[in-house]
Amino acid sequence: MHQTLPIGFPLRLAAYGLVGLFSTLGHAEQVQIAKGGEARLALSVSQTSAEELESSVSRLGGKLSEITGASFSADGGAATGRIILGLRSEYPELLPEVERDETSTWKERYRLLSKEGNLYIIGETSLAVAHGVADLLHRLGYRYLLPPKAWEIVPSRPDLSIDVDVTEQPRYATRVLFMGSTTDKALNRAAKYNIVESNFGAWRRHMRAFSAFRIRTGHAWVQMARRNEEAFLKHPEWVVEGSPDFRDPGADRNFKFNLEHDELIKVLQADSVAWLRDNPASDTVSVDPSDGGNWAERSPIGTPSDQVVYLANAVSKAIREEFPEKKVAFYAYHLHSPPPALELEKRVIVNVATGFIRGGYTVDELMKQWRAKGAELGIRDYTNVFFGSWDLPGGNYHAFSPKKTQENLRRYYQNGARYWISETDNAWGAIGLGAYVGFHTLWNPVDGPSAEELVNDFIEKGFGKGADAMRRYFRAVEPESHPIVSEDLAARMYGALNDALKAELTPAERTRVLHLVSYTRFVELMHTFRNAEPGKAEADAYRALCEWAYNCRDFQMFSSRGVFLSCPKKDTALQAIRDEVIQKPVEVPTEDDLTALLQARLKEVKPIAFQPVTWSEKLVPIGKGIAEPKVSEVKDFAFSQAKRLIWQAGKDGE
């Protein structure tokens, strides 16, 4: 039952005898939220914060109504107590003030408390209260596992109670996950990217991913030049020869400054101050270079890293007087990823990239050496990038592995990182489980739930009695199993999904399994396309892949926009196929269609005659206790992503 919550009901707490109560509050007591589908608590917010907390009140009331079947409103009805949402400034006795750290995590601190018949959600800010609402719903059994709406889980609990007293605050100051973008409106429409973005935002809200500290650290040099067009046109020497014309809308790579010019530094300092005036919500100004190369080869300042640090230091000094709380930020990425010789000024954030780094350094080494130069550390991560993984199982980006995701985030935090920003696509069939583990770990990378606990929560809540079969499915595709994209892998994926469907599933659980059938079919089609011979075979393979991506775009199990944009990027013949496909009416596969597809593919795929296992790289010479292997006949089989194993015989007896 879905009830609409009335909003716009500011209440004076004094009218209900609540003022002055908090000094007596101690440990938690069990509070009845609903009984037999009737609300036992009414929603309450003060007049002072009613407008600021309106969205949190509305969300909480709506979800509680869905869970219990009761109507939660301000008038209370048969209510015996209240759910009180408020700010710390209103209730300092309940949530005492804490030391304000520079990363602003204190702004996201909240307390959940059940006591004397009432339930309190008190936060330092409205954002903190929103986090508290998400936490409470999670504790009550609600889950929003992945952005597509099919992965929202609303339990049915007409009798609902809770016993809670927790105070929470995130460890990472920023937990920013963003999706790569394109300016091609036709492709965005074909991928329904407005819906994708809306679902993505709702999911991140429940995952407590929005942060109080608002960081800007992306490529900025082209924009700086555009904002100062007249000065740059007068001084072409400020720009490295070979840079594109910054006025060109497509100029976003290989544009570099000659930073040894003092007048240029003054212009960029003034530009940064002006930008902060125009963007007061941002806590940082970015000085990150444009992507690509074309650095000044003989700069008197030094290496590309030193050049960026030189500019960052100058900007940090310039903004200090007017904006003492603001910071400067950039990536340690590509040619400016190696550590600099220069020391950094205070209040400069360096987000170390976990990919596309140079100099033979590991991420840990870069973090250590940039920190030694005075940087505040962050991480510029890669959850998934379509043209790097093609959304296929076993990808190298961390979200393909829940275990690796947690290990990395915990290690980065231990190394001093307090800011995290990462790029992804919307391939939730490929990376969803890792992303779920990742967001929970970002909130508490020190002593939060283990990856195993989070994986079990995801699978058990998402698939009910089909959980055992789905564990087999997710094990088959994780990098630790070294999956080789092949018919064999498809057979194992389809087999696990089929076994899950044999269990007694709810309609929602069945839908999730079938959406993963659509992902498995994508894996087959992408494999065929990537291994097709140029010409007609490649064109036919791309047409089949493109049609599947177009028709399955609503499921968001793989990146339809990636298929449209990246696969045919350099081939006009394939682009023509894509443009033809996305003009057709969409034919979304029904659940009956997906079930029929699953059964058909189970009959057609050819599993190999043995169970692949991960081998050891520690080889032992033949003859030392190794039995002659028994090899059964194996039918012809196509593999990709194969490993080549080369060894050299040692001396006799070794």
XYZ file of C-alpha atoms in Angstrom, residues 317-651:
335
model
C 48.192 32.489 -1.446
C 45.845 34.616 -3.555
C 42.585 33.273 -2.133
C 43.755 33.150 1.490
C 42.745 36.654 2.545
C 39.211 36.665 1.120
C 38.523 32.932 1.441
C 40.545 31.602 4.399
C 38.448 28.417 4.595
C 38.622 27.553 0.893
C 41.166 25.193 -0.642
C 42.901 24.553 -3.947
C 42.611 21.143 -5.616
C 44.010 19.169 -8.532
C 44.649 15.596 -9.632
C 47.999 13.811 -9.530
C 47.311 12.265 -12.895
C 49.044 11.264 -16.148
C 52.216 13.309 -16.753
C 51.748 15.305 -13.543
C 51.255 12.246 -11.345
C 54.909 11.764 -10.199
C 55.764 13.544 -6.928
C 57.143 17.104 -7.259
C 60.359 18.649 -6.054
C 58.467 21.689 -4.740
C 56.748 21.818 -1.362
C 53.013 22.546 -1.334
C 51.353 25.426 0.484
C 48.780 24.574 3.137
C 45.201 23.863 2.124
C 46.061 22.242 -1.200
C 44.268 18.959 -1.959
C 45.920 16.481 -4.317
C 43.654 13.681 -5.527
C 46.017 10.893 -6.547
C 44.726 9.019 -9.595
C 44.560 5.236 -9.373
C 44.964 4.849 -13.131
C 46.776 6.563 -15.990
C 49.786 7.342 -13.775
C 53.388 7.616 -14.928
C 56.888 7.033 -13.604
C 56.543 3.444 -12.458
C 54.995 4.434 -9.113
C 52.321 2.528 -7.267
C 49.336 4.449 -5.928
C 50.595 3.893 -2.378
C 54.013 5.308 -3.267
C 52.473 8.390 -4.853
C 50.257 8.979 -1.834
C 53.222 8.746 0.521
C 55.454 11.065 -1.502
C 52.812 13.708 -2.290
C 51.850 13.738 1.395
C 55.518 14.222 2.327
C 55.468 17.379 0.185
C 52.569 18.799 2.209
C 49.522 17.719 0.196
C 46.143 17.007 1.716
C 45.383 13.652 0.142
C 42.446 12.502 -1.867
C 41.846 9.741 -4.402
C 40.771 10.104 -8.010
C 39.430 6.617 -8.593
C 37.965 4.627 -11.474
C 34.959 2.551 -10.474
C 34.438 1.601 -14.108
C 35.116 3.160 -17.506
C 33.300 1.594 -20.449
C 36.091 1.795 -23.018
C 38.487 0.260 -20.497
C 36.380 -2.722 -19.434
C 33.660 -2.905 -22.110
C 31.453 -3.804 -19.104
C 32.643 -7.412 -19.339
C 33.110 -9.732 -16.333
C 36.468 -9.751 -14.588
C 37.282 -6.122 -15.392
C 40.330 -4.488 -13.852
C 38.460 -1.556 -12.309
C 37.939 -2.082 -8.607
C 34.125 -2.254 -8.583
C 34.229 -5.570 -10.428
C 35.562 -7.035 -7.159
C 33.716 -6.242 -3.894
C 36.693 -7.540 -1.922
C 39.215 -5.404 -3.811
C 36.937 -2.383 -3.538
C 36.916 -2.566 0.236
C 40.617 -3.371 0.535
C 41.531 -0.367 -1.620
C 39.271 2.114 0.158
C 40.488 1.008 3.562
C 44.124 1.227 2.489
C 43.702 4.666 0.920
C 42.175 5.909 4.164
C 45.023 4.447 6.203
C 47.462 6.213 3.860
C 45.834 9.549 4.671
C 43.202 10.037 1.949
C 40.147 11.952 3.143
C 38.603 12.864 -0.215
C 37.335 10.376 -2.801
C 35.998 11.036 -6.279
C 35.462 8.353 -8.900
C 34.194 7.867 -12.423
C 31.809 5.140 -13.512
C 29.255 4.152 -16.112
C 25.799 2.780 -15.415
C 26.684 -0.894 -15.917
C 25.117 -2.109 -12.694
C 24.968 -5.716 -13.849
C 28.757 -5.631 -14.079
C 29.773 -3.453 -11.123
C 26.691 -3.018 -8.934
C 27.739 -5.374 -6.171
C 31.159 -3.731 -5.891
C 29.620 -0.248 -5.893
C 27.240 -1.258 -3.090
C 30.159 -2.481 -0.982
C 32.141 0.622 -1.907
C 29.645 3.194 -0.675
C 29.163 1.433 2.655
C 32.941 1.258 3.049
C 33.404 4.948 2.204
C 31.178 5.900 5.117
C 33.268 3.855 7.538
C 36.494 2.337 6.160
C 37.886 1.703 9.654
C 35.543 -0.695 11.408
C 32.433 -0.824 9.227
C 30.867 -4.038 7.887
C 33.185 -6.431 6.052
C 32.930 -6.996 2.326
C 31.600 -10.498 3.000
C 28.839 -9.153 5.254
C 27.835 -6.548 2.677
C 27.845 -9.068 -0.185
C 25.646 -11.420 1.830
C 23.272 -8.561 2.651
C 23.019 -7.628 -1.034
C 22.431 -11.178 -2.278
C 20.068 -12.298 0.477
C 17.956 -9.134 0.375
C 17.982 -9.013 -3.406
C 17.277 -12.650 -4.262
C 15.680 -14.313 -1.256
C 15.506 -18.094 -1.685
C 17.560 -17.826 -4.864
C 20.554 -16.495 -2.892
C 22.689 -19.655 -3.127
C 22.419 -19.785 -6.915
C 23.159 -16.070 -7.159
C 26.273 -16.441 -5.015
C 27.467 -18.895 -7.660
C 26.645 -16.340 -10.350
C 28.596 -13.523 -8.710
C 31.554 -15.808 -7.947
C 31.691 -16.782 -11.634
C 32.111 -13.180 -12.801
C 34.373 -11.725 -10.088
C 38.027 -11.091 -11.018
C 39.252 -13.469 -8.325
C 37.776 -16.324 -10.385
C 39.757 -15.174 -13.453
C 36.698 -15.366 -15.734
C 37.504 -15.852 -19.401
C 34.789 -14.256 -21.511
C 33.591 -17.216 -23.524
C 30.675 -19.497 -24.175
C 31.699 -21.444 -21.090
C 31.364 -18.376 -18.880
C 28.008 -17.545 -20.455
C 26.847 -21.119 -19.789
C 27.815 -20.798 -16.115
C 26.112 -17.421 -15.799
C 22.936 -18.648 -17.480
C 23.001 -21.846 -15.411
C 23.186 -19.987 -12.101
C 20.413 -17.600 -13.149
C 18.233 -20.518 -14.229
C 18.768 -22.246 -10.873
C 17.804 -19.020 -9.084
C 14.555 -18.868 -11.064
C 13.721 -22.389 -9.925
C 13.611 -21.151 -6.329
C 10.476 -19.692 -4.795
C 11.071 -16.045 -5.693
C 8.925 -12.979 -5.227
C 7.989 -11.140 -8.435
C 10.571 -8.430 -7.641
C 13.328 -11.005 -7.068
C 12.443 -12.717 -10.327
C 12.676 -9.377 -12.175
C 16.206 -8.789 -10.843
C 17.339 -12.225 -11.992
C 15.886 -11.677 -15.456
C 17.568 -8.305 -15.756
C 20.859 -10.122 -15.192
C 19.850 -12.434 -18.043
C 19.850 -9.297 -20.209
C 23.373 -8.544 -18.977
C 24.556 -12.078 -19.735
C 23.228 -11.787 -23.274
C 25.082 -8.484 -23.598
C 28.308 -10.261 -22.574
C 27.808 -12.740 -25.416
C 27.030 -10.032 -27.966
C 29.927 -7.822 -26.902
C 32.274 -10.827 -27.044
C 31.112 -11.596 -30.582
C 31.529 -7.982 -31.678
C 35.025 -7.606 -30.246
C 36.192 -10.805 -31.948
C 34.480 -10.245 -35.316
C 36.484 -9.841 -38.492
C 36.328 -6.325 -39.975
C 33.671 -5.919 -42.616
C 30.285 -7.603 -42.774
C 30.866 -9.853 -39.731
C 31.756 -6.857 -37.566
C 28.833 -4.822 -38.895
C 26.351 -7.632 -38.229
C 27.765 -8.171 -34.736
C 27.538 -4.470 -33.922
C 23.962 -4.244 -35.181
C 22.911 -7.083 -32.876
C 24.770 -5.509 -29.938
C 23.381 -2.043 -30.631
C 19.795 -3.282 -30.911
C 20.129 -5.140 -27.608
C 21.601 -2.049 -25.923
C 18.780 0.122 -27.266
C 15.992 -2.229 -26.249
C 17.460 -3.014 -22.796
C 18.411 0.535 -21.852
C 15.781 0.718 -19.076
C 17.415 -2.146 -17.170
C 20.775 -0.303 -16.832
C 22.675 -3.576 -16.499
C 25.309 -2.374 -18.974
C 26.032 1.009 -20.509
C 23.822 1.486 -23.545
C 25.394 4.886 -24.102
C 28.828 3.256 -24.063
C 27.705 0.894 -26.832
C 26.385 3.844 -28.851
C 29.382 6.117 -28.252
C 32.562 4.085 -27.773
C 32.107 0.965 -29.916
C 31.710 2.772 -33.270
C 33.860 5.785 -32.370
C 36.296 5.557 -35.298
C 34.140 3.690 -37.809
C 31.604 5.709 -39.778
C 29.968 2.531 -41.097
C 29.174 1.422 -37.551
C 27.998 4.915 -36.651
C 25.503 4.725 -39.519
C 24.183 1.425 -38.105
C 23.825 3.013 -34.673
C 22.006 6.058 -36.034
C 19.598 3.759 -37.866
C 18.952 1.612 -34.794
C 18.231 4.463 -32.378
C 15.575 5.870 -34.721
C 13.484 2.711 -34.441
C 10.712 2.151 -31.864
C 12.065 0.565 -28.697
C 11.111 -3.077 -28.122
C 11.793 -3.681 -24.435
C 12.124 -7.419 -23.737
C 9.314 -8.633 -21.494
C 9.981 -11.014 -18.643
C 8.531 -13.802 -20.798
C 10.971 -12.797 -23.556
C 13.917 -12.948 -21.165
C 12.787 -16.294 -19.771
C 12.521 -17.716 -23.296
C 15.931 -16.287 -24.162
C 17.459 -17.927 -21.089
C 16.049 -21.342 -21.977
C 17.147 -21.026 -25.603
C 20.693 -19.999 -24.695
C 21.025 -22.825 -22.172
C 20.449 -25.249 -25.041
C 22.853 -23.488 -27.404
C 25.891 -22.508 -25.336
C 28.693 -25.057 -25.084
C 30.208 -25.433 -21.620
C 33.643 -26.988 -21.511
C 34.003 -30.476 -20.108
C 35.853 -29.477 -16.930
C 35.605 -26.917 -14.148
C 38.201 -24.156 -14.667
C 40.199 -23.294 -11.561
C 42.798 -20.658 -10.738
C 46.283 -22.051 -11.114
C 49.364 -21.341 -9.080
C 52.243 -19.463 -10.674
C 54.671 -21.482 -8.560
C 55.642 -24.230 -10.992
C 57.178 -27.536 -9.989
C 59.359 -29.528 -12.432
C 57.688 -32.592 -13.948
C 58.586 -35.823 -12.220
C 58.397 -34.588 -8.655
C 55.197 -36.230 -7.504
C 53.009 -34.872 -10.295
C 50.747 -37.456 -11.841
C 50.188 -37.530 -15.593
C 47.017 -35.463 -16.153
C 43.918 -37.130 -17.516
C 42.522 -35.065 -20.345
C 39.000 -35.620 -21.594
C 37.999 -34.680 -25.109
C 36.950 -31.052 -25.368
C 34.923 -29.643 -28.220
C 36.144 -26.656 -30.196
C 35.760 -23.595 -28.053
C 36.307 -19.851 -28.443
C 38.069 -17.870 -25.721
C 39.091 -14.254 -25.238
C 41.170 -12.609 -22.512
C 43.398 -15.702 -22.435
C 46.679 -15.784 -20.535
C 49.908 -16.925 -22.118
C 52.113 -18.990 -19.828
C 55.841 -19.116 -20.629
C 58.363 -21.072 -18.616
C 61.976 -22.134 -18.892
C 63.267 -25.534 -17.891
C 65.798 -25.541 -15.092
C 68.781 -27.804 -14.721
